[in-house]
Short mmCIF file of C-alpha atoms in Angstrom, two decimals:
data_model
loop_
_atom_site.label_atom_id
_atom_site.label_comp_id
_atom_site.label_asym_id
_atom_site.label_seq_id
_atom_site.Cartn_x
_atom_site.Cartn_y
_atom_site.Cartn_z
CA MET A 1 -24.54 5.17 32.52
CA THR A 2 -23.33 1.85 32.60
CA GLY A 3 -22.79 -0.59 29.58
CA ILE A 4 -19.93 -1.81 27.60
CA LEU A 5 -19.61 1.39 25.69
CA THR A 6 -20.84 4.87 26.88
CA ALA A 7 -20.26 8.37 25.37
CA SER A 8 -21.19 11.02 28.08
CA ASP A 9 -21.62 14.62 26.60
CA VAL A 10 -19.10 14.19 23.90
CA GLY A 11 -18.58 16.87 21.58
CA LYS A 12 -16.19 17.25 18.52
CA SER A 13 -15.01 20.13 16.06
CA TYR A 14 -12.84 21.17 13.79
CA GLY A 15 -11.10 24.57 13.15
CA ASN A 16 -11.20 27.54 15.30
CA GLY A 17 -13.06 30.51 15.78
CA VAL A 18 -15.15 31.74 12.74
CA ALA A 19 -14.00 28.61 10.94
CA ARG A 20 -14.88 26.36 13.69
CA MET A 21 -17.33 23.74 12.68
CA ALA A 22 -19.12 21.61 15.17
CA ILE A 23 -19.74 18.21 14.12
CA ILE A 24 -20.76 16.48 17.37
CA GLU A 25 -22.31 18.17 20.45
CA GLY A 26 -23.42 17.12 23.68
CA LEU A 27 -23.88 13.33 22.46
CA ASN A 28 -24.89 10.84 25.16
CA LEU A 29 -25.24 6.89 24.52
CA SER A 30 -24.82 3.68 26.33
CA ILE A 31 -24.76 0.49 24.59
CA ALA A 32 -25.44 -2.84 26.56
CA LYS A 33 -23.37 -5.79 26.45
CA GLY A 34 -24.67 -8.18 23.97
CA GLU A 35 -26.91 -5.62 22.15
CA PHE A 36 -27.02 -4.86 18.22
CA VAL A 37 -27.87 -1.18 18.02
CA SER A 38 -27.74 0.60 14.54
CA LEU A 39 -27.12 4.47 14.34
CA VAL A 40 -28.99 6.16 11.58
CA GLY A 41 -29.26 9.93 10.58
CA PRO A 42 -29.68 12.21 7.84
CA SER A 43 -26.68 12.46 5.39
CA GLY A 44 -23.43 14.27 6.44
CA CYS A 45 -24.65 14.27 10.23
CA GLY A 46 -20.95 13.29 11.19
CA LYS A 47 -21.75 9.32 11.78
CA THR A 48 -18.37 8.42 10.56
CA THR A 49 -16.84 11.07 12.80
CA LEU A 50 -18.94 9.80 15.74
CA LEU A 51 -17.83 6.40 15.14
CA MET A 52 -14.06 7.12 15.19
CA CYS A 53 -14.55 8.87 18.29
CA LEU A 54 -16.25 5.75 19.63
CA SER A 55 -13.45 3.65 18.52
CA GLY A 56 -10.51 5.73 20.17
CA LEU A 57 -9.09 6.59 16.66
CA LEU A 58 -10.00 10.20 17.09
CA ALA A 59 -10.22 12.11 20.31
CA PRO A 60 -13.20 14.12 21.28
CA ASN A 61 -12.58 17.86 22.14
CA VAL A 62 -15.13 17.50 24.91
CA GLY A 63 -16.84 14.67 26.93
CA MET A 64 -15.73 11.09 27.49
CA VAL A 65 -15.95 7.87 25.66
CA GLY A 66 -15.77 4.78 28.08
CA PHE A 67 -15.30 1.15 27.21
CA LYS A 68 -15.96 -1.55 29.79
CA GLY A 69 -15.64 1.18 32.46
CA GLN A 70 -12.30 2.49 31.15
CA THR A 71 -12.01 6.14 29.56
CA VAL A 72 -10.98 5.41 25.96
CA THR A 73 -7.97 7.51 24.96
CA ALA A 74 -6.51 4.99 21.97
CA PRO A 75 -8.34 1.90 20.26
CA PRO A 76 -8.79 -0.46 23.24
CA ILE A 77 -8.08 -4.08 23.30
CA GLY A 78 -11.88 -5.72 22.79
CA LEU A 79 -13.05 -3.15 20.31
CA SER A 80 -12.78 -3.49 16.60
CA VAL A 81 -13.80 -1.39 13.71
CA VAL A 82 -14.81 -2.79 10.34
CA PHE A 83 -14.48 -0.22 7.99
CA GLN A 84 -16.57 0.45 4.73
CA ASP A 85 -13.91 0.28 2.38
CA TYR A 86 -12.77 -3.08 3.08
CA SER A 87 -10.43 -2.95 -0.05
CA ARG A 88 -8.33 -0.47 1.67
CA SER A 89 -8.46 -1.65 5.03
CA LEU A 90 -7.44 -5.44 4.62
CA LEU A 91 -3.39 -5.30 3.78
CA PRO A 92 -2.95 -6.33 0.09
CA TRP A 93 0.71 -7.93 1.01
CA LYS A 94 -0.87 -10.35 3.32
CA THR A 95 -2.86 -13.35 2.61
CA ASN A 96 -6.34 -13.59 4.10
CA LEU A 97 -4.93 -15.87 6.78
CA ASP A 98 -2.25 -13.38 7.46
CA ASN A 99 -4.57 -10.39 7.69
CA VAL A 100 -6.75 -12.14 10.53
CA LEU A 101 -3.59 -13.11 12.21
CA PHE A 102 -2.65 -9.37 12.02
CA GLY A 103 -6.00 -8.85 13.94
CA MET A 104 -4.58 -11.23 16.56
CA ARG A 105 -1.24 -8.89 17.45
CA ARG A 106 -2.47 -7.97 20.70
CA VAL A 107 -4.33 -11.35 21.68
CA THR A 108 -2.82 -12.79 24.58
CA GLY A 109 -2.67 -16.36 26.11
CA MET A 110 -2.37 -18.06 22.80
CA ASP A 111 0.88 -19.28 20.91
CA ALA A 112 1.28 -19.03 17.14
CA PRO A 113 -0.23 -22.57 16.30
CA GLN A 114 -3.34 -22.01 18.41
CA LYS A 115 -4.00 -18.42 16.97
CA LYS A 116 -3.47 -20.10 13.38
CA ALA A 117 -6.02 -22.64 14.52
CA ARG A 118 -8.40 -19.89 16.04
CA ALA A 119 -7.92 -17.46 12.95
CA LEU A 120 -8.93 -20.54 10.56
CA GLU A 121 -11.63 -21.42 12.68
CA ILE A 122 -13.17 -17.92 12.23
CA LEU A 123 -12.59 -17.78 8.52
CA GLU A 124 -14.81 -20.96 8.38
CA ALA A 125 -17.36 -19.51 10.69
CA VAL A 126 -17.43 -16.49 8.10
CA GLY A 127 -17.80 -19.04 4.91
CA LEU A 128 -14.20 -18.66 3.71
CA THR A 129 -13.09 -22.22 4.25
CA GLY A 130 -10.33 -22.79 1.54
CA PHE A 131 -9.59 -19.24 0.91
CA ALA A 132 -7.16 -18.83 3.95
CA GLY A 133 -4.30 -19.01 1.33
CA HIS A 134 -5.91 -16.41 -1.03
CA TYR A 135 -4.95 -12.64 -1.09
CA PRO A 136 -7.81 -10.28 -0.42
CA TRP A 137 -7.48 -9.22 -4.25
CA GLN A 138 -7.93 -12.40 -5.38
CA VAL A 139 -11.78 -12.84 -3.82
CA SER A 140 -14.83 -11.06 -4.27
CA GLY A 141 -15.78 -7.54 -2.14
CA GLY A 142 -18.13 -9.50 -0.35
CA MET A 143 -15.53 -11.96 0.60
CA GLN A 144 -13.00 -9.25 1.42
CA GLN A 145 -15.50 -7.79 4.06
CA ARG A 146 -15.85 -11.15 5.38
CA VAL A 147 -12.17 -11.37 5.94
CA ALA A 148 -12.23 -7.79 7.49
CA ILE A 149 -15.43 -9.16 9.70
CA ALA A 150 -13.35 -12.47 10.60
CA ARG A 151 -10.07 -10.14 11.64
CA GLY A 152 -12.26 -7.95 13.64
CA ILE A 153 -13.78 -10.95 15.66
CA ALA A 154 -10.24 -12.71 15.86
CA SER A 155 -9.01 -9.80 17.57
CA GLN A 156 -10.71 -11.01 20.90
CA SER A 157 -13.37 -8.47 20.13
CA GLU A 158 -16.26 -7.83 22.49
CA LEU A 159 -17.47 -4.63 20.61
CA LEU A 160 -17.72 -4.47 16.78
CA LEU A 161 -18.19 -1.21 15.56
CA LEU A 162 -19.48 -1.37 11.92
CA ASP A 163 -18.89 1.76 9.53
CA GLU A 164 -21.51 1.02 6.61
CA PRO A 165 -19.93 -2.60 6.10
CA LEU A 166 -22.36 -3.30 3.69
CA ALA A 167 -22.66 -0.12 1.48
CA ALA A 168 -20.25 -1.38 -1.04
CA VAL A 169 -21.42 -4.83 -1.74
CA ASP A 170 -24.17 -5.78 -4.15
CA ALA A 171 -27.85 -6.14 -2.73
CA GLN A 172 -28.15 -9.83 -2.97
CA THR A 173 -24.92 -10.34 -1.07
CA ARG A 174 -26.00 -7.74 1.30
CA ALA A 175 -28.93 -9.74 2.69
CA ASP A 176 -26.78 -12.59 3.01
CA MET A 177 -24.07 -10.45 4.76
CA GLN A 178 -26.77 -8.96 7.28
CA ASP A 179 -27.89 -12.44 8.26
CA LEU A 180 -24.43 -13.68 8.63
CA LEU A 181 -23.48 -10.72 10.89
CA LEU A 182 -26.47 -11.55 13.28
CA ASP A 183 -25.58 -14.88 13.52
CA LEU A 184 -21.85 -14.24 14.04
CA ALA A 185 -22.68 -11.39 16.74
CA LYS A 186 -24.64 -14.26 18.52
CA ARG A 187 -21.97 -17.17 18.09
CA PHE A 188 -18.95 -15.00 19.14
CA ASP A 189 -20.71 -12.86 21.68
CA GLN A 190 -20.33 -9.79 19.67
CA THR A 191 -21.95 -6.31 21.09
CA CYS A 192 -22.58 -4.64 17.80
CA VAL A 193 -22.85 -1.00 16.84
CA LEU A 194 -23.80 -0.62 13.14
CA VAL A 195 -23.76 2.61 11.24
CA THR A 196 -25.79 2.75 8.43
CA HIS A 197 -27.83 5.20 5.87
CA ASP A 198 -30.25 2.19 4.99
CA VAL A 199 -33.04 2.75 7.27
CA GLU A 200 -34.51 -0.86 6.58
CA GLU A 201 -31.12 -2.53 7.11
CA ALA A 202 -30.89 -0.51 10.54
CA VAL A 203 -34.25 -1.53 11.80
CA TYR A 204 -33.78 -5.34 10.42
CA MET A 205 -30.27 -5.97 12.27
CA ALA A 206 -30.89 -4.01 15.37
CA ASP A 207 -32.36 -4.53 18.87
CA ARG A 208 -32.39 -0.69 19.22
CA VAL A 209 -31.95 2.29 16.73
CA LEU A 210 -30.49 5.51 17.80
CA VAL A 211 -31.46 8.28 15.18
CA LEU A 212 -28.92 11.07 14.86
CA GLY A 213 -29.79 14.72 14.48
CA PRO A 214 -28.40 17.12 11.85
CA ARG A 215 -24.80 18.54 12.46
CA PRO A 216 -23.77 19.11 15.23
CA THR A 217 -24.96 15.70 15.86
CA ARG A 218 -26.63 13.91 19.02
CA VAL A 219 -28.95 11.10 19.65
CA VAL A 220 -32.35 12.61 19.02
CA ARG A 221 -34.57 9.69 19.44
CA GLU A 222 -34.15 5.85 20.75
CA ILE A 223 -36.39 3.23 18.89
CA VAL A 224 -36.58 -0.31 20.49
CA VAL A 225 -37.12 -2.56 17.82
CA ASP A 226 -39.60 -5.30 19.28
CA LEU A 227 -39.14 -8.41 16.79
CA PRO A 228 -38.00 -11.69 17.78
CA LYS A 229 -34.56 -13.13 17.05
CA PRO A 230 -33.58 -14.82 14.44
CA ARG A 231 -34.55 -12.34 11.94
CA ASP A 232 -35.90 -13.59 8.58
CA GLN A 233 -35.22 -11.82 5.47
CA ILE A 234 -39.03 -11.83 4.11
CA SER A 235 -41.12 -12.41 7.31
CA THR A 236 -39.45 -9.94 9.47
CA ARG A 237 -39.59 -7.19 6.91
CA GLU A 238 -43.60 -7.71 6.77
CA ALA A 239 -43.99 -7.64 10.60
CA PRO A 240 -46.10 -4.87 11.65
CA ALA A 241 -43.71 -3.88 14.41
CA PHE A 242 -40.72 -3.84 11.57
CA LEU A 243 -42.99 -1.60 9.73
CA ARG A 244 -43.72 0.74 12.50
CA ALA A 245 -40.03 1.09 13.41
CA ARG A 246 -39.17 1.92 9.75
CA HIS A 247 -42.04 4.45 9.40
CA GLU A 248 -40.92 6.17 12.55
CA VAL A 249 -37.18 6.40 11.57
CA MET A 250 -38.01 7.63 8.01
CA GLU A 251 -40.51 10.16 9.00
CA LEU A 252 -37.91 11.51 11.56
CA ILE A 253 -35.14 11.45 9.04
CA ARG A 254 -37.30 13.41 6.70
CA SER A 255 -38.49 16.06 8.89
CA MET A 256 -34.95 16.79 9.64
CA ARG A 257 -34.02 17.03 6.06
CA GLN A 258 -36.65 19.30 5.59
CA GLY A 259 -35.50 21.37 8.44
CA LYS A 260 -38.37 21.14 10.50
CA ALA A 261 -37.92 21.67 14.57
CA LEU A 262 -37.00 18.65 16.57
CA SER A 263 -38.74 17.52 19.54
CA MET B 1 2.77 -24.47 -35.11
CA THR B 2 1.69 -20.91 -36.68
CA ILE B 3 4.08 -18.35 -37.49
CA GLY B 4 2.83 -16.24 -34.64
CA LEU B 5 3.58 -18.91 -32.25
CA LEU B 6 7.05 -19.45 -33.59
CA ALA B 7 7.66 -15.89 -33.30
CA GLU B 8 6.40 -15.63 -29.71
CA LYS B 9 8.85 -18.83 -29.02
CA PHE B 10 11.81 -17.35 -30.38
CA ARG B 11 11.26 -13.77 -29.88
CA VAL B 12 14.84 -13.36 -28.39
CA PRO B 13 16.94 -14.80 -30.97
CA ILE B 14 15.11 -12.92 -33.51
CA CYS B 15 15.27 -9.57 -32.07
CA ILE B 16 19.13 -10.15 -31.96
CA ALA B 17 19.30 -11.23 -35.82
CA LEU B 18 17.49 -8.09 -36.43
CA VAL B 19 19.60 -5.99 -34.77
CA LEU B 20 22.74 -7.52 -36.27
CA GLY B 21 21.38 -7.93 -39.57
CA GLY B 22 20.35 -4.10 -39.77
CA TRP B 23 23.74 -3.35 -38.52
CA GLN B 24 25.43 -5.43 -41.14
CA ILE B 25 22.97 -3.79 -44.00
CA ILE B 26 23.85 -0.02 -42.70
CA PHE B 27 27.65 -1.52 -43.38
CA ALA B 28 27.46 -3.01 -46.44
CA LEU B 29 25.54 0.15 -47.95
CA GLY B 30 28.69 2.13 -46.69
CA VAL B 31 26.51 4.93 -45.38
CA VAL B 32 28.89 5.40 -42.57
CA ASN B 33 32.79 5.40 -42.89
CA GLU B 34 33.99 2.08 -42.18
CA LYS B 35 36.63 3.18 -39.93
CA TYR B 36 33.84 4.71 -37.65
CA PHE B 37 31.24 1.86 -38.40
CA PRO B 38 32.90 -1.52 -38.50
CA SER B 39 31.33 -4.94 -39.54
CA ILE B 40 30.10 -7.19 -36.69
CA LEU B 41 32.67 -9.55 -37.89
CA THR B 42 35.23 -6.88 -37.04
CA ILE B 43 33.74 -5.99 -33.93
CA ALA B 44 33.29 -9.62 -32.80
CA SER B 45 37.01 -10.46 -33.31
CA ALA B 46 38.44 -7.41 -31.61
CA PHE B 47 35.91 -8.10 -28.54
CA TRP B 48 37.11 -11.79 -28.47
CA GLN B 49 40.86 -10.66 -28.53
CA MET B 50 39.98 -8.30 -25.45
CA LEU B 51 38.23 -11.02 -23.76
CA THR B 52 41.20 -13.34 -23.90
CA ASP B 53 43.83 -11.07 -22.71
CA GLY B 54 42.06 -10.73 -19.17
CA VAL B 55 42.05 -6.92 -19.02
CA VAL B 56 38.63 -6.29 -19.93
CA ILE B 57 37.18 -9.09 -17.58
CA SER B 58 38.51 -7.39 -14.65
CA ALA B 59 37.87 -3.96 -15.84
CA TRP B 60 34.08 -5.20 -16.59
CA ALA B 61 33.71 -6.97 -12.90
CA THR B 62 35.30 -3.35 -11.21
CA THR B 63 32.74 -1.30 -13.10
CA PHE B 64 29.89 -3.53 -12.14
CA LEU B 65 30.96 -3.72 -8.59
CA ARG B 66 31.00 -0.23 -8.62
CA ALA B 67 27.89 0.35 -9.70
CA LEU B 68 26.01 -2.29 -7.65
CA ILE B 69 27.75 -1.11 -4.63
CA GLY B 70 26.66 2.41 -5.53
CA LEU B 71 23.13 1.76 -6.17
CA ILE B 72 22.79 -0.20 -2.74
CA GLY B 73 24.17 2.74 -1.16
CA ALA B 74 21.93 5.20 -2.66
CA ALA B 75 18.94 3.15 -2.56
CA LEU B 76 19.32 2.61 1.15
CA LEU B 77 20.20 6.23 1.71
CA GLY B 78 17.16 7.38 -0.33
CA VAL B 79 14.85 5.15 1.39
CA ALA B 80 16.36 6.46 4.82
CA LEU B 81 15.70 10.23 3.91
CA ALA B 82 12.10 9.43 2.72
CA ILE B 83 11.49 7.91 5.97
CA LEU B 84 13.22 10.97 7.76
CA SER B 85 10.99 13.51 5.40
CA ASP B 86 7.87 11.69 6.47
CA LEU B 87 8.46 11.63 10.29
CA SER B 88 9.34 15.45 10.17
CA PRO B 89 7.68 18.08 8.00
CA VAL B 90 10.73 20.37 8.79
CA LEU B 91 13.44 17.79 7.51
CA SER B 92 11.10 16.99 4.82
CA ARG B 93 11.43 20.85 3.73
CA GLY B 94 15.18 20.76 4.01
CA ILE B 95 15.92 17.85 2.15
CA ARG B 96 13.49 18.73 -0.90
CA TYR B 97 15.48 22.02 -1.17
CA VAL B 98 18.63 20.30 -1.20
CA SER B 99 17.29 17.81 -3.97
CA ASP B 100 16.06 20.64 -6.04
CA VAL B 101 19.44 21.98 -6.31
CA LEU B 102 21.50 18.95 -6.56
CA GLN B 103 19.19 16.83 -8.72
CA PRO B 104 19.48 18.43 -12.03
CA ILE B 105 23.41 18.68 -12.21
CA PRO B 106 24.52 16.04 -14.60
CA PRO B 107 27.22 13.31 -13.26
CA ALA B 108 30.04 14.89 -15.39
CA ALA B 109 29.68 18.12 -13.41
CA PHE B 110 30.24 16.72 -10.34
CA VAL B 111 33.70 14.89 -11.22
CA PRO B 112 36.22 17.89 -11.23
CA MET B 113 34.83 18.90 -7.98
CA ALA B 114 35.15 15.09 -6.39
CA VAL B 115 38.45 15.20 -7.81
CA PHE B 116 39.80 18.30 -5.91
CA MET B 117 37.82 17.34 -2.80
CA LEU B 118 38.43 13.66 -2.78
CA GLY B 119 41.20 12.90 -4.95
CA LEU B 120 41.05 9.59 -7.57
CA GLY B 121 39.87 6.52 -6.23
CA THR B 122 36.92 4.92 -4.11
CA LYS B 123 35.69 7.82 -2.45
CA LEU B 124 35.41 9.85 -5.75
CA TYR B 125 33.26 7.07 -6.96
CA ALA B 126 30.80 6.69 -3.77
CA PHE B 127 30.55 10.82 -3.92
CA VAL B 128 29.67 10.92 -7.74
CA ILE B 129 27.38 7.68 -7.62
CA ILE B 130 25.28 8.67 -4.53
CA LEU B 131 24.89 12.39 -5.51
CA VAL B 132 23.39 11.35 -8.70
CA THR B 133 21.66 7.87 -7.93
CA VAL B 134 19.78 8.87 -4.42
CA TRP B 135 17.00 11.09 -5.88
CA PRO B 136 14.68 8.72 -7.47
CA PRO B 137 14.40 6.36 -4.79
CA TYR B 138 14.23 9.12 -2.15
CA LEU B 139 11.64 11.31 -4.29
CA ASN B 140 9.55 7.92 -5.01
CA GLY B 141 9.84 7.10 -1.25
CA VAL B 142 8.52 10.29 -0.24
CA ALA B 143 5.54 10.20 -2.60
CA ALA B 144 4.91 6.56 -1.63
CA LEU B 145 4.71 7.18 2.06
CA ALA B 146 2.56 10.17 1.86
CA GLY B 147 0.28 8.22 -0.23
CA VAL B 148 -0.56 5.32 2.20
CA GLY B 149 -4.06 5.51 2.73
CA GLN B 150 -5.80 6.60 6.01
CA VAL B 151 -7.91 3.47 6.37
CA GLN B 152 -4.84 1.59 6.36
CA LEU B 153 -3.25 3.55 8.80
CA ASN B 154 -6.41 3.66 11.18
CA THR B 155 -6.56 -0.36 10.80
CA GLY B 156 -2.75 -0.62 11.77
CA ARG B 157 -3.84 1.66 14.59
CA MET B 158 -7.00 -0.12 15.70
CA PHE B 159 -4.79 -3.27 16.21
CA GLY B 160 -2.32 -1.37 18.61
CA LEU B 161 0.48 -0.22 16.39
CA THR B 162 2.83 2.65 17.67
CA ASP B 163 4.32 5.07 15.08
CA TRP B 164 7.13 2.88 14.52
CA GLY B 165 4.86 -0.21 14.20
CA LEU B 166 2.90 1.75 11.73
CA LEU B 167 6.02 2.76 9.79
CA TRP B 168 7.49 -0.92 9.62
CA ARG B 169 4.36 -3.07 9.42
CA VAL B 170 2.26 -0.76 7.42
CA LYS B 171 3.63 2.14 5.80
CA LEU B 172 6.83 0.76 4.25
CA PRO B 173 5.26 -2.72 3.05
CA ALA B 174 2.64 -0.54 1.32
CA ALA B 175 5.16 2.12 -0.19
CA LEU B 176 7.95 -0.63 -1.44
CA PRO B 177 6.29 -1.19 -5.13
CA GLU B 178 6.50 2.38 -5.59
CA ILE B 179 10.11 2.47 -4.00
CA PHE B 180 11.08 -0.16 -6.48
CA THR B 181 10.00 2.04 -9.37
CA GLY B 182 12.71 4.75 -8.07
CA ILE B 183 15.50 2.16 -7.26
CA ARG B 184 15.10 0.55 -11.03
CA TYR B 185 15.43 4.02 -12.39
CA ALA B 186 18.54 4.89 -9.95
CA ALA B 187 20.02 1.38 -11.51
CA THR B 188 20.44 3.05 -14.86
CA LEU B 189 21.75 6.17 -13.20
CA SER B 190 24.06 4.24 -11.04
CA LEU B 191 25.88 2.86 -14.24
CA ILE B 192 25.92 6.25 -16.03
CA ALA B 193 27.53 7.65 -12.95
CA VAL B 194 30.45 4.99 -12.91
CA ILE B 195 31.18 5.05 -16.49
CA VAL B 196 31.08 8.99 -16.62
CA SER B 197 33.53 8.99 -13.41
CA GLU B 198 35.86 6.23 -14.91
CA MET B 199 36.01 8.25 -18.35
CA LEU B 200 36.84 11.65 -16.50
CA ALA B 201 38.96 10.28 -13.59
CA GLY B 202 39.32 6.89 -13.61
CA ARG B 203 42.57 4.54 -13.79
CA ASP B 204 40.39 1.48 -14.59
CA GLY B 205 37.21 0.16 -15.51
CA ILE B 206 35.21 0.32 -18.69
CA GLY B 207 34.56 3.80 -18.69
CA PHE B 208 38.36 4.51 -18.61
CA MET B 209 38.96 1.58 -21.33
CA ILE B 210 36.33 3.22 -23.43
CA PHE B 211 37.99 6.53 -23.37
CA LYS B 212 41.67 5.12 -23.95
CA LYS B 213 40.23 3.17 -26.83
CA ALA B 214 38.41 5.89 -28.38
CA PHE B 215 41.51 8.31 -28.50
CA ALA B 216 43.37 5.51 -30.03
CA MET B 217 40.68 5.55 -32.69
CA ARG B 218 40.12 1.65 -32.19
CA THR B 219 36.71 1.93 -33.26
CA PRO B 220 35.85 -1.95 -33.21
CA GLU B 221 37.13 -2.32 -29.56
CA VAL B 222 35.06 0.81 -28.52
CA PHE B 223 31.83 -0.96 -29.76
CA GLY B 224 32.98 -4.11 -27.96
CA LEU B 225 33.41 -2.33 -24.74
CA MET B 226 29.94 -0.58 -25.36
CA PHE B 227 28.46 -3.70 -25.78
CA LEU B 228 29.73 -4.65 -22.21
CA VAL B 229 28.22 -1.67 -20.66
CA ALA B 230 24.83 -2.65 -22.07
CA ILE B 231 25.17 -6.09 -20.47
CA ASN B 232 26.01 -4.44 -17.03
CA GLY B 233 22.82 -2.69 -17.33
CA VAL B 234 20.80 -5.91 -18.25
CA LEU B 235 22.68 -7.65 -15.14
CA LEU B 236 21.90 -4.72 -12.89
CA ASN B 237 18.27 -4.70 -13.73
CA GLY B 238 18.09 -8.45 -13.56
CA LEU B 239 19.24 -8.30 -9.80
CA VAL B 240 16.78 -5.33 -8.94
CA ASN B 241 14.08 -7.10 -10.69
CA LEU B 242 14.81 -10.55 -8.50
CA LEU B 243 14.94 -8.41 -5.27
CA ARG B 244 11.70 -6.76 -6.32
CA ARG B 245 9.94 -10.18 -7.18
CA GLY B 246 11.37 -11.38 -3.75
CA LEU B 247 9.93 -8.59 -1.54
CA THR B 248 6.68 -7.19 -3.64
CA GLY B 249 5.95 -10.30 -5.51
CA TRP B 250 2.23 -9.95 -4.19
CA HIS B 251 2.02 -6.55 -6.11
CA ILE B 252 3.42 -8.01 -9.38
CA ARG B 253 0.85 -10.49 -9.36
CA MET B 254 -1.99 -8.38 -8.07
CA MET B 255 -1.43 -5.94 -10.96
CA GLU B 256 -1.05 -9.07 -13.37
CA ARG B 257 -4.21 -10.60 -12.43
CA PRO B 258 -6.75 -10.79 -14.97
CA GLU B 259 -9.96 -8.79 -14.08
#
């Protein structure tokens, strides 16, 4: 398999013997450069564990994760995770600007003033002009998550792993953030893998939706979302292709929750 | 200006006036024998006399410096022990046992043993102060380091921090506010340990002077010296707060922000 991010036959379990609990088993996927892929699955299927394995923060028991052709053993340069819990992911003793600069620790080929200029530029791109000197706890939840996204992009990232990044923000902010993420992905050439439990969001954002099976999880279906970009919050969500994809994903997840056999 | 605003503005002098006034009323009522409960004026004049002869000033400085140096040493040692405990579960259990045994022993009980082992002098003070004062920074440090969130640690690792980098750049900054709670408590303990050691085994310092004056039944002087001890406490707390504001000002402002 080729692609910027690959997983071959990945398995992850906790415990041993009778207490062994398999979370992931025989999982394969490949993400092409520039793609926006959503991962959805029934609740508790191990989405977050999978994302930890893909990011190198957790080592799989079997199989291999590859990033840009290299086996992932620790979080590699060029890959960053945006966590759901932004308020715990941002460092509260650092200002928003310093949080973004913290993400640029491993960035090479820039001196300190250049890094600062770049950080301010990205903060401006996420709509936080004038909030660089604020602390994360002085701004709203949506703004905090934008700082975290800016920090991810600033780390010279090529691949963003988004772990339910919008689950904790309110509904209106959420729609704006979805469009912002799509815009940022294009503007900063980011390949994105979005883990979400929101099927509509998964379809709206993605070029491709990968549906995960129940635990121990693996990819059970791939659905290509045949919709033009840029997406539009009103017309995209009414397009027949959107509704078809949404129908397929929802039906699949419902059948899994009812414990039906999978093809 | 309303009465409330005036009270708010002059709260410090008002409190002092209330305490002094209350004292004078108890004195005037004659509930306690005058010999043991002198009037404010008697205490003030005895205190002034001690100040002018200079002995008390040097005793005051000596006691304050002992408490301060002891506190610094105990805080550094306590945090170092907490870091060791965080790095190794085996060490953590070992230090915990030692702390469980030593912590309940009051400062006064350490002094006779310290006199046999170390004689009278600096070593004795260092020994007693550290054994009494080291525990709050250590215990708070252990709890604070263990309480650093997994998301914060994952964030640090994602941006390439090694274990040492995580300790210095994520764990310690995150733990510092809680560590300072321990250090503030330790400041009080340090002062207690110094005064007790000076009383039981000292040749100088405020504690020694209090003991001497008390045996001579010089009650006004004893009260004056106690006032100096209180000032020492306020000064020591002030220094700790200054450092706390400097190092963890973000946390204080975060806690004080309006919702």
